[in-house]
mmCIF file of C-alpha atoms in Angstrom:
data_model
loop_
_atom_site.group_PDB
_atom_site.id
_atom_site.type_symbol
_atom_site.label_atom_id
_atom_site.label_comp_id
_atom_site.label_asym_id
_atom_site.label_seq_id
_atom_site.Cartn_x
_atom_site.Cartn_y
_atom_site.Cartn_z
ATOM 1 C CA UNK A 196 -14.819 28.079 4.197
ATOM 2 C CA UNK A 197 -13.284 25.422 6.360
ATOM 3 C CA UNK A 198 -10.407 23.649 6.276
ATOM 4 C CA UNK A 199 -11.224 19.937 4.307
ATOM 5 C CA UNK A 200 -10.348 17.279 7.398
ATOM 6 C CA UNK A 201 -8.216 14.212 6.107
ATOM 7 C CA UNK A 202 -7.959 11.092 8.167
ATOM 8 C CA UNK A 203 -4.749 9.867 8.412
ATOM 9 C CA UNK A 204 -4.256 6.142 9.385
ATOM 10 C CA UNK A 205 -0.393 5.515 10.062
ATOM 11 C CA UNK A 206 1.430 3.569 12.381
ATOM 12 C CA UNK A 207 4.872 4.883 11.637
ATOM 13 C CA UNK A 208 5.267 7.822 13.611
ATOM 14 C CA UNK A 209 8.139 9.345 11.638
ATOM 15 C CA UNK A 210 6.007 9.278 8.295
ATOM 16 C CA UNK A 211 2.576 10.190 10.340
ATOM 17 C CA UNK A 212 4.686 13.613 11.650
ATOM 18 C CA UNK A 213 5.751 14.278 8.006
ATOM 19 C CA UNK A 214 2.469 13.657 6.822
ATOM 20 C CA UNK A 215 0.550 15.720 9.549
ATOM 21 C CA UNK A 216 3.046 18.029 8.438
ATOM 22 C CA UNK A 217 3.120 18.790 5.165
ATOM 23 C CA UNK A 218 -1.078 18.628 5.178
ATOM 24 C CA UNK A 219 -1.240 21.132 7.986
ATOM 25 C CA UNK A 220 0.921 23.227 6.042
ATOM 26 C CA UNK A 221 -1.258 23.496 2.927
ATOM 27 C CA UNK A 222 -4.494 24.451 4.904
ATOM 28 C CA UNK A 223 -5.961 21.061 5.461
ATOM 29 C CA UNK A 224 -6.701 19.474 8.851
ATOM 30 C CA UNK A 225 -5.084 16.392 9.251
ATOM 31 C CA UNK A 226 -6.689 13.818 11.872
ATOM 32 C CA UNK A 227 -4.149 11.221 12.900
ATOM 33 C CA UNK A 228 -4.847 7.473 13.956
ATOM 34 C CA UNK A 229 -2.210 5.546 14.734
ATOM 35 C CA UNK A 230 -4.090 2.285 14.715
ATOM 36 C CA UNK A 231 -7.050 0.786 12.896
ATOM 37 C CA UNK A 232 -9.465 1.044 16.080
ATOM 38 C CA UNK A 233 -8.333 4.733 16.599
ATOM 39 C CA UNK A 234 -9.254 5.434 13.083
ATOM 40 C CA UNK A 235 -12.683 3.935 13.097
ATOM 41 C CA UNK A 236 -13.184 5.937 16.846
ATOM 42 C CA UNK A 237 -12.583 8.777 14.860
ATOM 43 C CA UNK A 238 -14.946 7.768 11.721
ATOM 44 C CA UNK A 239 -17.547 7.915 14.269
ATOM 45 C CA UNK A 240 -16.803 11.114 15.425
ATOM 46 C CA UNK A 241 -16.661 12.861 12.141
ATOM 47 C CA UNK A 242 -16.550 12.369 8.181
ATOM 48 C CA UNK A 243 -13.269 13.326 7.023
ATOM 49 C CA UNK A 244 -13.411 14.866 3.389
ATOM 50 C CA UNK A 245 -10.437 12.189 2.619
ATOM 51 C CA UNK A 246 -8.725 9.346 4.494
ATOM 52 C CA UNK A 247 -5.178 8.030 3.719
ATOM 53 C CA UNK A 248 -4.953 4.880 4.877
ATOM 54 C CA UNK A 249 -1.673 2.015 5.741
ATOM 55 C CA UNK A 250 -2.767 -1.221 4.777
ATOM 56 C CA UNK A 251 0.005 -2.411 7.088
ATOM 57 C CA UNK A 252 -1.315 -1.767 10.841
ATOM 58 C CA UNK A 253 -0.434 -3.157 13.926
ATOM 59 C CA UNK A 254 -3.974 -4.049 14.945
ATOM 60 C CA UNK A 255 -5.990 -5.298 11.891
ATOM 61 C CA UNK A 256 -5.435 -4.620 8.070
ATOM 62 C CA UNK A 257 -6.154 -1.615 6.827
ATOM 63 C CA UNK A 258 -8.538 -3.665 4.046
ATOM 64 C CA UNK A 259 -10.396 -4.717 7.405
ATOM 65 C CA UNK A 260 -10.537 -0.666 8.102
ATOM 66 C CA UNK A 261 -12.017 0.298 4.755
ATOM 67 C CA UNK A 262 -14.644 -2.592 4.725
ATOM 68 C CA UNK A 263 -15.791 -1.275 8.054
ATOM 69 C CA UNK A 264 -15.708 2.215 6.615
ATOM 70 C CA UNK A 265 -18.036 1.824 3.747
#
């Protein structure tokens, strides 16, 4: 079985290293995007099983992010 892939969409780097982390730690594999348009470059690259996502980015809102997701 392989490890569940969660997107994680955070511009702070201190909480995105925490984050990356604590998920690598409890056998997930965390995909980080610092940035809205690094997150949706990575959508197309792969489904994550989850995404956590900042609504505060330094690029577009993260409500801008999940519209273009669905």
């Amino acid at each position: 079985m392989s490890q569940p892939q969660i997107l994680v969409v955070e511009d702070d780097a201190d909480i995105a290293t925490i984050l990356e982390h604590v998920l690598a730690k409890e056998h997930f594999r965390p995909v980080m995007a610092p940035t809205g348009e690094t997150a949706l470059r990575a959508l197309k690259q792969s489904v994550p099983d989850l995404v956590l996502l900042d609504l505060m980015l330094p690029d577009m809102s993260g409500l801008e992010v999940l519209k273009q997701l669905r």
